[in-house]
């Protein structure tokens, strides 16, 4: 158990639907990252939050949105789902924004949420 | 987009042999990390090497970094069946919130 909790573990839904993935970071970690892993795209960075604020944005579609709440848990909302959105979605957390100003943040990953869009 | 590309894509060795994986990246970095992923599971951090370091060891792991060639290698010595997993390099920078950009991964299979 890494300390990062993701729910649900598995989710099967239909095209056009909307789902919410939830992440609780490791105790004490302030930063949350979302990644999407699919066979054809590999591991893609989606978005990062630090202490409730968006800090970095990656290849996140406009149909996707996320937020980090005051208790530091985060949610990733995926809407108007398409077949191509089927993937493993990982949440990761890290302690501080910039540990020593060299960008050396070590990420702790959750077990992932496997989304299947039919 | 992928910052790093691992080579080879897949590697199959016998238990006890050494496994070497290479990572090439495109832009300047401040640090490079290696992560391991068991099938369908979350990634686990293995080791971090900073841009001013050339080599680092951790147990059976040895990482090298050549910033002039924009490449890194991960050596696993005396491999075990339990080392079977995918291995990813990840590069970090100070810009953009310190996100990590992951490579394409090497699938390592260690056979008994």
PDB file of C-alpha atoms in Angstrom:
ATOM      1  CA  UNK A   1       0.000   0.000   0.000  1.00  0.00           C
ATOM      2  CA  UNK A   2       1.604   3.218  -1.225  1.00  0.00           C
ATOM      3  CA  UNK A   3      -0.577   5.494   0.888  1.00  0.00           C
ATOM      4  CA  UNK A   4      -2.238   7.011  -2.178  1.00  0.00           C
ATOM      5  CA  UNK A   5      -5.835   5.825  -2.423  1.00  0.00           C
ATOM      6  CA  UNK A   6      -7.753   5.794  -5.663  1.00  0.00           C
ATOM      7  CA  UNK A   7     -11.391   4.909  -6.163  1.00  0.00           C
ATOM      8  CA  UNK A   8     -12.998   3.221  -7.944  1.00  0.00           C
ATOM      9  CA  UNK A   9     -10.523   0.527  -8.955  1.00  0.00           C
ATOM     10  CA  UNK A  10     -12.552  -0.462 -11.979  1.00  0.00           C
ATOM     11  CA  UNK A  11     -15.251   1.381 -13.868  1.00  0.00           C
ATOM     12  CA  UNK A  12     -17.221   0.311 -16.922  1.00  0.00           C
ATOM     13  CA  UNK A  13     -19.445   2.840 -18.598  1.00  0.00           C
ATOM     14  CA  UNK A  14     -20.908   3.778 -21.957  1.00  0.00           C
ATOM     15  CA  UNK A  15     -19.915   6.390 -24.488  1.00  0.00           C
ATOM     16  CA  UNK A  16     -21.289   9.834 -23.745  1.00  0.00           C
ATOM     17  CA  UNK A  17     -21.366   9.265 -20.005  1.00  0.00           C
ATOM     18  CA  UNK A  18     -19.550  11.144 -17.255  1.00  0.00           C
ATOM     19  CA  UNK A  19     -17.459   9.657 -14.468  1.00  0.00           C
ATOM     20  CA  UNK A  20     -15.540  10.959 -11.483  1.00  0.00           C
ATOM     21  CA  UNK A  21     -12.316   9.431 -10.258  1.00  0.00           C
ATOM     22  CA  UNK A  22     -11.189  10.172  -6.741  1.00  0.00           C
ATOM     23  CA  UNK A  23      -7.760  10.327  -5.170  1.00  0.00           C
ATOM     24  CA  UNK A  24      -6.574  10.747  -1.601  1.00  0.00           C
ATOM     25  CA  UNK A  25      -2.888  11.650  -1.473  1.00  0.00           C
ATOM     26  CA  UNK A  26      -0.376  10.175   0.933  1.00  0.00           C
ATOM     27  CA  UNK A  27      -0.608  11.745   4.359  1.00  0.00           C
ATOM     28  CA  UNK A  28       1.376  14.972   4.411  1.00  0.00           C
ATOM     29  CA  UNK A  29       1.676  15.301   0.638  1.00  0.00           C
ATOM     30  CA  UNK A  30       0.403  18.575  -0.758  1.00  0.00           C
ATOM     31  CA  UNK A  31       0.771  17.986  -4.466  1.00  0.00           C
ATOM     32  CA  UNK A  32      -1.422  15.715  -6.582  1.00  0.00           C
ATOM     33  CA  UNK A  33      -0.760  14.633 -10.152  1.00  0.00           C
ATOM     34  CA  UNK A  34      -3.047  12.835 -12.608  1.00  0.00           C
ATOM     35  CA  UNK A  35      -1.689  10.596 -15.347  1.00  0.00           C
ATOM     36  CA  UNK A  36      -3.407   8.577 -18.050  1.00  0.00           C
ATOM     37  CA  UNK A  37      -1.877   5.320 -19.232  1.00  0.00           C
ATOM     38  CA  UNK A  38      -3.046   3.653 -22.408  1.00  0.00           C
ATOM     39  CA  UNK A  39      -1.414   1.130 -24.712  1.00  0.00           C
ATOM     40  CA  UNK A  40      -1.033   3.506 -27.630  1.00  0.00           C
ATOM     41  CA  UNK A  41      -0.176   6.733 -25.770  1.00  0.00           C
ATOM     42  CA  UNK A  42       1.882   5.451 -22.888  1.00  0.00           C
ATOM     43  CA  UNK A  43       1.898   7.384 -19.620  1.00  0.00           C
ATOM     44  CA  UNK A  44       0.617  10.897 -20.238  1.00  0.00           C
ATOM     45  CA  UNK A  45       0.651  13.713 -17.698  1.00  0.00           C
ATOM     46  CA  UNK A  46      -2.751  15.343 -17.370  1.00  0.00           C
ATOM     47  CA  UNK A  47      -2.692  17.901 -14.584  1.00  0.00           C
ATOM     48  CA  UNK A  48      -1.101  18.809 -11.262  1.00  0.00           C
ATOM     49  CA  UNK A  49      -2.453  20.536  -8.191  1.00  0.00           C
ATOM     50  CA  UNK A  50      -0.566  21.904  -5.233  1.00  0.00           C
ATOM     51  CA  UNK A  51      -2.396  22.767  -2.035  1.00  0.00           C
ATOM     52  CA  UNK A  52      -5.632  23.343  -3.922  1.00  0.00           C
ATOM     53  CA  UNK A  53      -4.256  25.310  -6.849  1.00  0.00           C
ATOM     54  CA  UNK A  54      -3.609  24.150 -10.389  1.00  0.00           C
ATOM     55  CA  UNK A  55       0.148  24.207 -11.024  1.00  0.00           C
ATOM     56  CA  UNK A  56       0.736  22.465 -14.317  1.00  0.00           C
ATOM     57  CA  UNK A  57      -1.356  21.259 -17.196  1.00  0.00           C
ATOM     58  CA  UNK A  58      -0.455  18.584 -19.679  1.00  0.00           C
ATOM     59  CA  UNK A  59      -2.345  16.727 -22.354  1.00  0.00           C
ATOM     60  CA  UNK A  60      -5.703  17.074 -20.675  1.00  0.00           C
ATOM     61  CA  UNK A  61      -8.723  17.218 -22.939  1.00  0.00           C
ATOM     62  CA  UNK A  62     -11.318  19.944 -22.544  1.00  0.00           C
ATOM     63  CA  UNK A  63     -13.844  17.227 -21.682  1.00  0.00           C
ATOM     64  CA  UNK A  64     -11.755  16.443 -18.615  1.00  0.00           C
ATOM     65  CA  UNK A  65     -11.480  18.579 -15.512  1.00  0.00           C
ATOM     66  CA  UNK A  66     -10.006  18.200 -12.076  1.00  0.00           C
ATOM     67  CA  UNK A  67      -9.815  19.901  -8.749  1.00  0.00           C
ATOM     68  CA  UNK A  68      -8.131  19.553  -5.390  1.00  0.00           C
ATOM     69  CA  UNK A  69     -10.224  20.156  -2.313  1.00  0.00           C
ATOM     70  CA  UNK A  70      -9.248  21.802   1.011  1.00  0.00           C
ATOM     71  CA  UNK A  71      -8.690  18.383   2.565  1.00  0.00           C
ATOM     72  CA  UNK A  72      -6.218  17.767  -0.318  1.00  0.00           C
ATOM     73  CA  UNK A  73      -8.119  14.951  -1.965  1.00  0.00           C
ATOM     74  CA  UNK A  74      -8.561  15.364  -5.689  1.00  0.00           C
ATOM     75  CA  UNK A  75     -11.154  14.411  -8.256  1.00  0.00           C
ATOM     76  CA  UNK A  76     -10.772  13.925 -11.992  1.00  0.00           C
ATOM     77  CA  UNK A  77     -13.974  14.373 -13.942  1.00  0.00           C
ATOM     78  CA  UNK A  78     -14.258  12.807 -17.388  1.00  0.00           C
ATOM     79  CA  UNK A  79     -17.273  13.728 -19.468  1.00  0.00           C
ATOM     80  CA  UNK A  80     -18.730  12.915 -22.892  1.00  0.00           C
ATOM     81  CA  UNK A  81     -16.705   9.747 -22.747  1.00  0.00           C
ATOM     82  CA  UNK A  82     -15.368   8.190 -25.929  1.00  0.00           C
ATOM     83  CA  UNK A  83     -14.022   4.719 -26.602  1.00  0.00           C
ATOM     84  CA  UNK A  84     -10.512   6.162 -26.719  1.00  0.00           C
ATOM     85  CA  UNK A  85     -10.783   7.346 -23.124  1.00  0.00           C
ATOM     86  CA  UNK A  86     -10.502   3.747 -21.947  1.00  0.00           C
ATOM     87  CA  UNK A  87      -7.282   3.669 -19.949  1.00  0.00           C
ATOM     88  CA  UNK A  88      -5.704   3.388 -16.555  1.00  0.00           C
ATOM     89  CA  UNK A  89      -5.856   6.665 -14.690  1.00  0.00           C
ATOM     90  CA  UNK A  90      -3.225   7.159 -12.021  1.00  0.00           C
ATOM     91  CA  UNK A  91      -3.055   9.652  -9.259  1.00  0.00           C
ATOM     92  CA  UNK A  92       0.289  10.402  -7.658  1.00  0.00           C
ATOM     93  CA  UNK A  93       1.295  12.674  -4.822  1.00  0.00           C
ATOM     94  CA  UNK A  94       4.474  14.351  -3.650  1.00  0.00           C
ATOM     95  CA  UNK A  95       5.387  16.206  -0.475  1.00  0.00           C
ATOM     96  CA  UNK A  96       6.275  19.677  -1.659  1.00  0.00           C
ATOM     97  CA  UNK A  97       6.115  21.730  -4.802  1.00  0.00           C
ATOM     98  CA  UNK A  98       9.838  21.922  -5.274  1.00  0.00           C
ATOM     99  CA  UNK A  99      11.872  20.017  -2.799  1.00  0.00           C
ATOM    100  CA  UNK A 100      15.189  21.711  -3.432  1.00  0.00           C
ATOM    101  CA  UNK A 101      14.569  23.882  -6.453  1.00  0.00           C
ATOM    102  CA  UNK A 102      15.886  21.289  -8.856  1.00  0.00           C
ATOM    103  CA  UNK A 103      12.521  19.817  -9.703  1.00  0.00           C
ATOM    104  CA  UNK A 104      13.427  16.634  -7.878  1.00  0.00           C
ATOM    105  CA  UNK A 105       9.987  15.556  -6.814  1.00  0.00           C
ATOM    106  CA  UNK A 106       9.568  11.868  -6.175  1.00  0.00           C
ATOM    107  CA  UNK A 107       6.046  10.720  -6.904  1.00  0.00           C
ATOM    108  CA  UNK A 108       4.088   8.128  -4.970  1.00  0.00           C
ATOM    109  CA  UNK A 109       1.507   6.498  -7.186  1.00  0.00           C
ATOM    110  CA  UNK A 110      -1.849   5.010  -6.368  1.00  0.00           C
ATOM    111  CA  UNK A 111      -2.969   1.666  -7.749  1.00  0.00           C
ATOM    112  CA  UNK A 112      -4.963   3.338 -10.500  1.00  0.00           C
ATOM    113  CA  UNK A 113      -8.540   3.402 -11.726  1.00  0.00           C
ATOM    114  CA  UNK A 114      -9.181   1.281 -14.793  1.00  0.00           C
ATOM    115  CA  UNK A 115     -11.819   2.903 -16.985  1.00  0.00           C
ATOM    116  CA  UNK A 116     -13.496   0.933 -19.752  1.00  0.00           C
ATOM    117  CA  UNK A 117     -15.782   2.818 -22.104  1.00  0.00           C
ATOM    118  CA  UNK A 118     -18.082   0.582 -24.157  1.00  0.00           C
TER     119      UNK A 118
ATOM    120  CA  UNK B   1       4.130  13.744 -25.650  1.00  0.00           C
ATOM    121  CA  UNK B   2       6.889  11.467 -24.427  1.00  0.00           C
ATOM    122  CA  UNK B   3      10.090  13.068 -23.266  1.00  0.00           C
ATOM    123  CA  UNK B   4      12.027   9.850 -22.956  1.00  0.00           C
ATOM    124  CA  UNK B   5      12.307   6.713 -24.959  1.00  0.00           C
ATOM    125  CA  UNK B   6      13.518   3.512 -23.413  1.00  0.00           C
ATOM    126  CA  UNK B   7      15.510   0.945 -25.248  1.00  0.00           C
ATOM    127  CA  UNK B   8      14.939  -1.911 -25.655  1.00  0.00           C
ATOM    128  CA  UNK B   9      11.146  -2.003 -25.633  1.00  0.00           C
ATOM    129  CA  UNK B  10      11.285  -5.518 -24.257  1.00  0.00           C
ATOM    130  CA  UNK B  11      14.023  -7.594 -22.670  1.00  0.00           C
ATOM    131  CA  UNK B  12      14.018 -11.231 -21.655  1.00  0.00           C
ATOM    132  CA  UNK B  13      16.834 -12.667 -19.548  1.00  0.00           C
ATOM    133  CA  UNK B  14      17.583 -15.575 -17.244  1.00  0.00           C
ATOM    134  CA  UNK B  15      17.611 -15.220 -13.488  1.00  0.00           C
ATOM    135  CA  UNK B  16      21.042 -14.207 -12.260  1.00  0.00           C
ATOM    136  CA  UNK B  17      21.917 -12.258 -15.382  1.00  0.00           C
ATOM    137  CA  UNK B  18      22.250  -8.496 -15.504  1.00  0.00           C
ATOM    138  CA  UNK B  19      19.644  -6.337 -17.210  1.00  0.00           C
ATOM    139  CA  UNK B  20      20.476  -3.021 -18.819  1.00  0.00           C
ATOM    140  CA  UNK B  21      17.878  -0.535 -19.964  1.00  0.00           C
ATOM    141  CA  UNK B  22      18.579   2.735 -21.687  1.00  0.00           C
ATOM    142  CA  UNK B  23      16.663   5.982 -21.757  1.00  0.00           C
ATOM    143  CA  UNK B  24      17.097   8.873 -24.135  1.00  0.00           C
ATOM    144  CA  UNK B  25      15.438  12.221 -23.663  1.00  0.00           C
ATOM    145  CA  UNK B  26      15.085  15.380 -25.699  1.00  0.00           C
ATOM    146  CA  UNK B  27      15.304  18.513 -23.583  1.00  0.00           C
ATOM    147  CA  UNK B  28      17.519  19.740 -20.773  1.00  0.00           C
ATOM    148  CA  UNK B  29      16.694  18.267 -17.403  1.00  0.00           C
ATOM    149  CA  UNK B  30      17.406  18.869 -13.756  1.00  0.00           C
ATOM    150  CA  UNK B  31      16.976  15.296 -12.675  1.00  0.00           C
ATOM    151  CA  UNK B  32      16.057  11.889 -13.996  1.00  0.00           C
ATOM    152  CA  UNK B  33      14.204   9.182 -12.146  1.00  0.00           C
ATOM    153  CA  UNK B  34      13.513   5.516 -12.762  1.00  0.00           C
ATOM    154  CA  UNK B  35      10.239   3.883 -11.839  1.00  0.00           C
ATOM    155  CA  UNK B  36       9.048   0.325 -11.915  1.00  0.00           C
ATOM    156  CA  UNK B  37       5.539  -0.892 -12.732  1.00  0.00           C
ATOM    157  CA  UNK B  38       4.259  -4.392 -12.154  1.00  0.00           C
ATOM    158  CA  UNK B  39       1.578  -5.375 -14.622  1.00  0.00           C
ATOM    159  CA  UNK B  40      -1.479  -3.157 -14.219  1.00  0.00           C
ATOM    160  CA  UNK B  41      -0.256  -1.695 -10.934  1.00  0.00           C
ATOM    161  CA  UNK B  42       0.930   1.717  -9.865  1.00  0.00           C
ATOM    162  CA  UNK B  43       4.451   2.919 -10.516  1.00  0.00           C
ATOM    163  CA  UNK B  44       7.050   2.687  -7.780  1.00  0.00           C
ATOM    164  CA  UNK B  45      10.006   5.027  -7.513  1.00  0.00           C
ATOM    165  CA  UNK B  46      13.386   3.293  -7.735  1.00  0.00           C
ATOM    166  CA  UNK B  47      16.116   5.893  -7.912  1.00  0.00           C
ATOM    167  CA  UNK B  48      16.761   9.554  -8.721  1.00  0.00           C
ATOM    168  CA  UNK B  49      19.883  11.023 -10.273  1.00  0.00           C
ATOM    169  CA  UNK B  50      20.488  14.736 -10.532  1.00  0.00           C
ATOM    170  CA  UNK B  51      21.892  16.440 -13.606  1.00  0.00           C
ATOM    171  CA  UNK B  52      25.228  17.098 -11.880  1.00  0.00           C
ATOM    172  CA  UNK B  53      25.662  13.411 -11.016  1.00  0.00           C
ATOM    173  CA  UNK B  54      27.074  10.809 -13.380  1.00  0.00           C
ATOM    174  CA  UNK B  55      26.403   7.584 -11.507  1.00  0.00           C
ATOM    175  CA  UNK B  56      24.318   6.411  -8.585  1.00  0.00           C
ATOM    176  CA  UNK B  57      23.835   3.090  -6.848  1.00  0.00           C
ATOM    177  CA  UNK B  58      21.020   1.649  -4.795  1.00  0.00           C
ATOM    178  CA  UNK B  59      21.238  -2.006  -3.829  1.00  0.00           C
ATOM    179  CA  UNK B  60      21.314  -4.009  -7.071  1.00  0.00           C
ATOM    180  CA  UNK B  61      20.535  -0.917  -9.131  1.00  0.00           C
ATOM    181  CA  UNK B  62      23.081   1.240 -10.889  1.00  0.00           C
ATOM    182  CA  UNK B  63      22.040   4.333 -12.807  1.00  0.00           C
ATOM    183  CA  UNK B  64      24.218   6.425 -15.065  1.00  0.00           C
ATOM    184  CA  UNK B  65      23.467   9.781 -16.613  1.00  0.00           C
ATOM    185  CA  UNK B  66      25.171  11.409 -19.579  1.00  0.00           C
ATOM    186  CA  UNK B  67      23.710  14.860 -20.048  1.00  0.00           C
ATOM    187  CA  UNK B  68      25.856  15.538 -23.109  1.00  0.00           C
ATOM    188  CA  UNK B  69      24.207  12.593 -24.870  1.00  0.00           C
ATOM    189  CA  UNK B  70      20.858  13.132 -23.143  1.00  0.00           C
ATOM    190  CA  UNK B  71      20.791   9.535 -22.041  1.00  0.00           C
ATOM    191  CA  UNK B  72      20.620   7.389 -18.944  1.00  0.00           C
ATOM    192  CA  UNK B  73      20.945   3.714 -18.238  1.00  0.00           C
ATOM    193  CA  UNK B  74      19.564   1.472 -15.534  1.00  0.00           C
ATOM    194  CA  UNK B  75      21.473  -1.685 -14.681  1.00  0.00           C
ATOM    195  CA  UNK B  76      19.898  -4.354 -12.534  1.00  0.00           C
ATOM    196  CA  UNK B  77      22.511  -6.840 -11.380  1.00  0.00           C
ATOM    197  CA  UNK B  78      21.885 -10.480 -10.482  1.00  0.00           C
ATOM    198  CA  UNK B  79      18.285 -10.273 -11.644  1.00  0.00           C
ATOM    199  CA  UNK B  80      15.496 -12.246 -10.001  1.00  0.00           C
ATOM    200  CA  UNK B  81      12.133 -13.412 -11.287  1.00  0.00           C
ATOM    201  CA  UNK B  82      10.567 -10.788  -9.014  1.00  0.00           C
ATOM    202  CA  UNK B  83      12.273  -8.077 -11.083  1.00  0.00           C
ATOM    203  CA  UNK B  84       9.866  -8.868 -13.925  1.00  0.00           C
ATOM    204  CA  UNK B  85       8.107  -5.563 -14.564  1.00  0.00           C
ATOM    205  CA  UNK B  86       8.095  -2.514 -16.808  1.00  0.00           C
ATOM    206  CA  UNK B  87      10.702   0.122 -16.128  1.00  0.00           C
ATOM    207  CA  UNK B  88      10.243   3.786 -16.963  1.00  0.00           C
ATOM    208  CA  UNK B  89      12.549   6.737 -16.922  1.00  0.00           C
ATOM    209  CA  UNK B  90      11.062  10.087 -15.999  1.00  0.00           C
ATOM    210  CA  UNK B  91      12.507  13.528 -16.397  1.00  0.00           C
ATOM    211  CA  UNK B  92      11.782  16.537 -14.279  1.00  0.00           C
ATOM    212  CA  UNK B  93      12.402  20.230 -14.603  1.00  0.00           C
ATOM    213  CA  UNK B  94      11.865  23.264 -12.475  1.00  0.00           C
ATOM    214  CA  UNK B  95       9.305  24.740 -14.793  1.00  0.00           C
ATOM    215  CA  UNK B  96       5.611  23.991 -14.920  1.00  0.00           C
ATOM    216  CA  UNK B  97       5.079  22.766 -11.412  1.00  0.00           C
ATOM    217  CA  UNK B  98       7.732  20.084 -11.448  1.00  0.00           C
ATOM    218  CA  UNK B  99       5.720  17.518 -13.346  1.00  0.00           C
ATOM    219  CA  UNK B 100       7.485  14.351 -14.384  1.00  0.00           C
ATOM    220  CA  UNK B 101       7.441  13.313 -18.011  1.00  0.00           C
ATOM    221  CA  UNK B 102       7.673   9.555 -18.480  1.00  0.00           C
ATOM    222  CA  UNK B 103       9.286   7.574 -21.224  1.00  0.00           C
ATOM    223  CA  UNK B 104       7.810   4.688 -23.160  1.00  0.00           C
ATOM    224  CA  UNK B 105       9.104   1.981 -20.839  1.00  0.00           C
ATOM    225  CA  UNK B 106      11.050  -1.270 -21.114  1.00  0.00           C
ATOM    226  CA  UNK B 107       9.276  -4.531 -20.350  1.00  0.00           C
ATOM    227  CA  UNK B 108      11.673  -6.802 -18.511  1.00  0.00           C
ATOM    228  CA  UNK B 109      11.005 -10.489 -18.128  1.00  0.00           C
ATOM    229  CA  UNK B 110      13.274 -12.524 -15.898  1.00  0.00           C
ATOM    230  CA  UNK B 111      12.892 -16.255 -16.392  1.00  0.00           C
ATOM    231  CA  UNK B 112      13.788 -18.966 -13.935  1.00  0.00           C
TER     232      UNK B 112
END
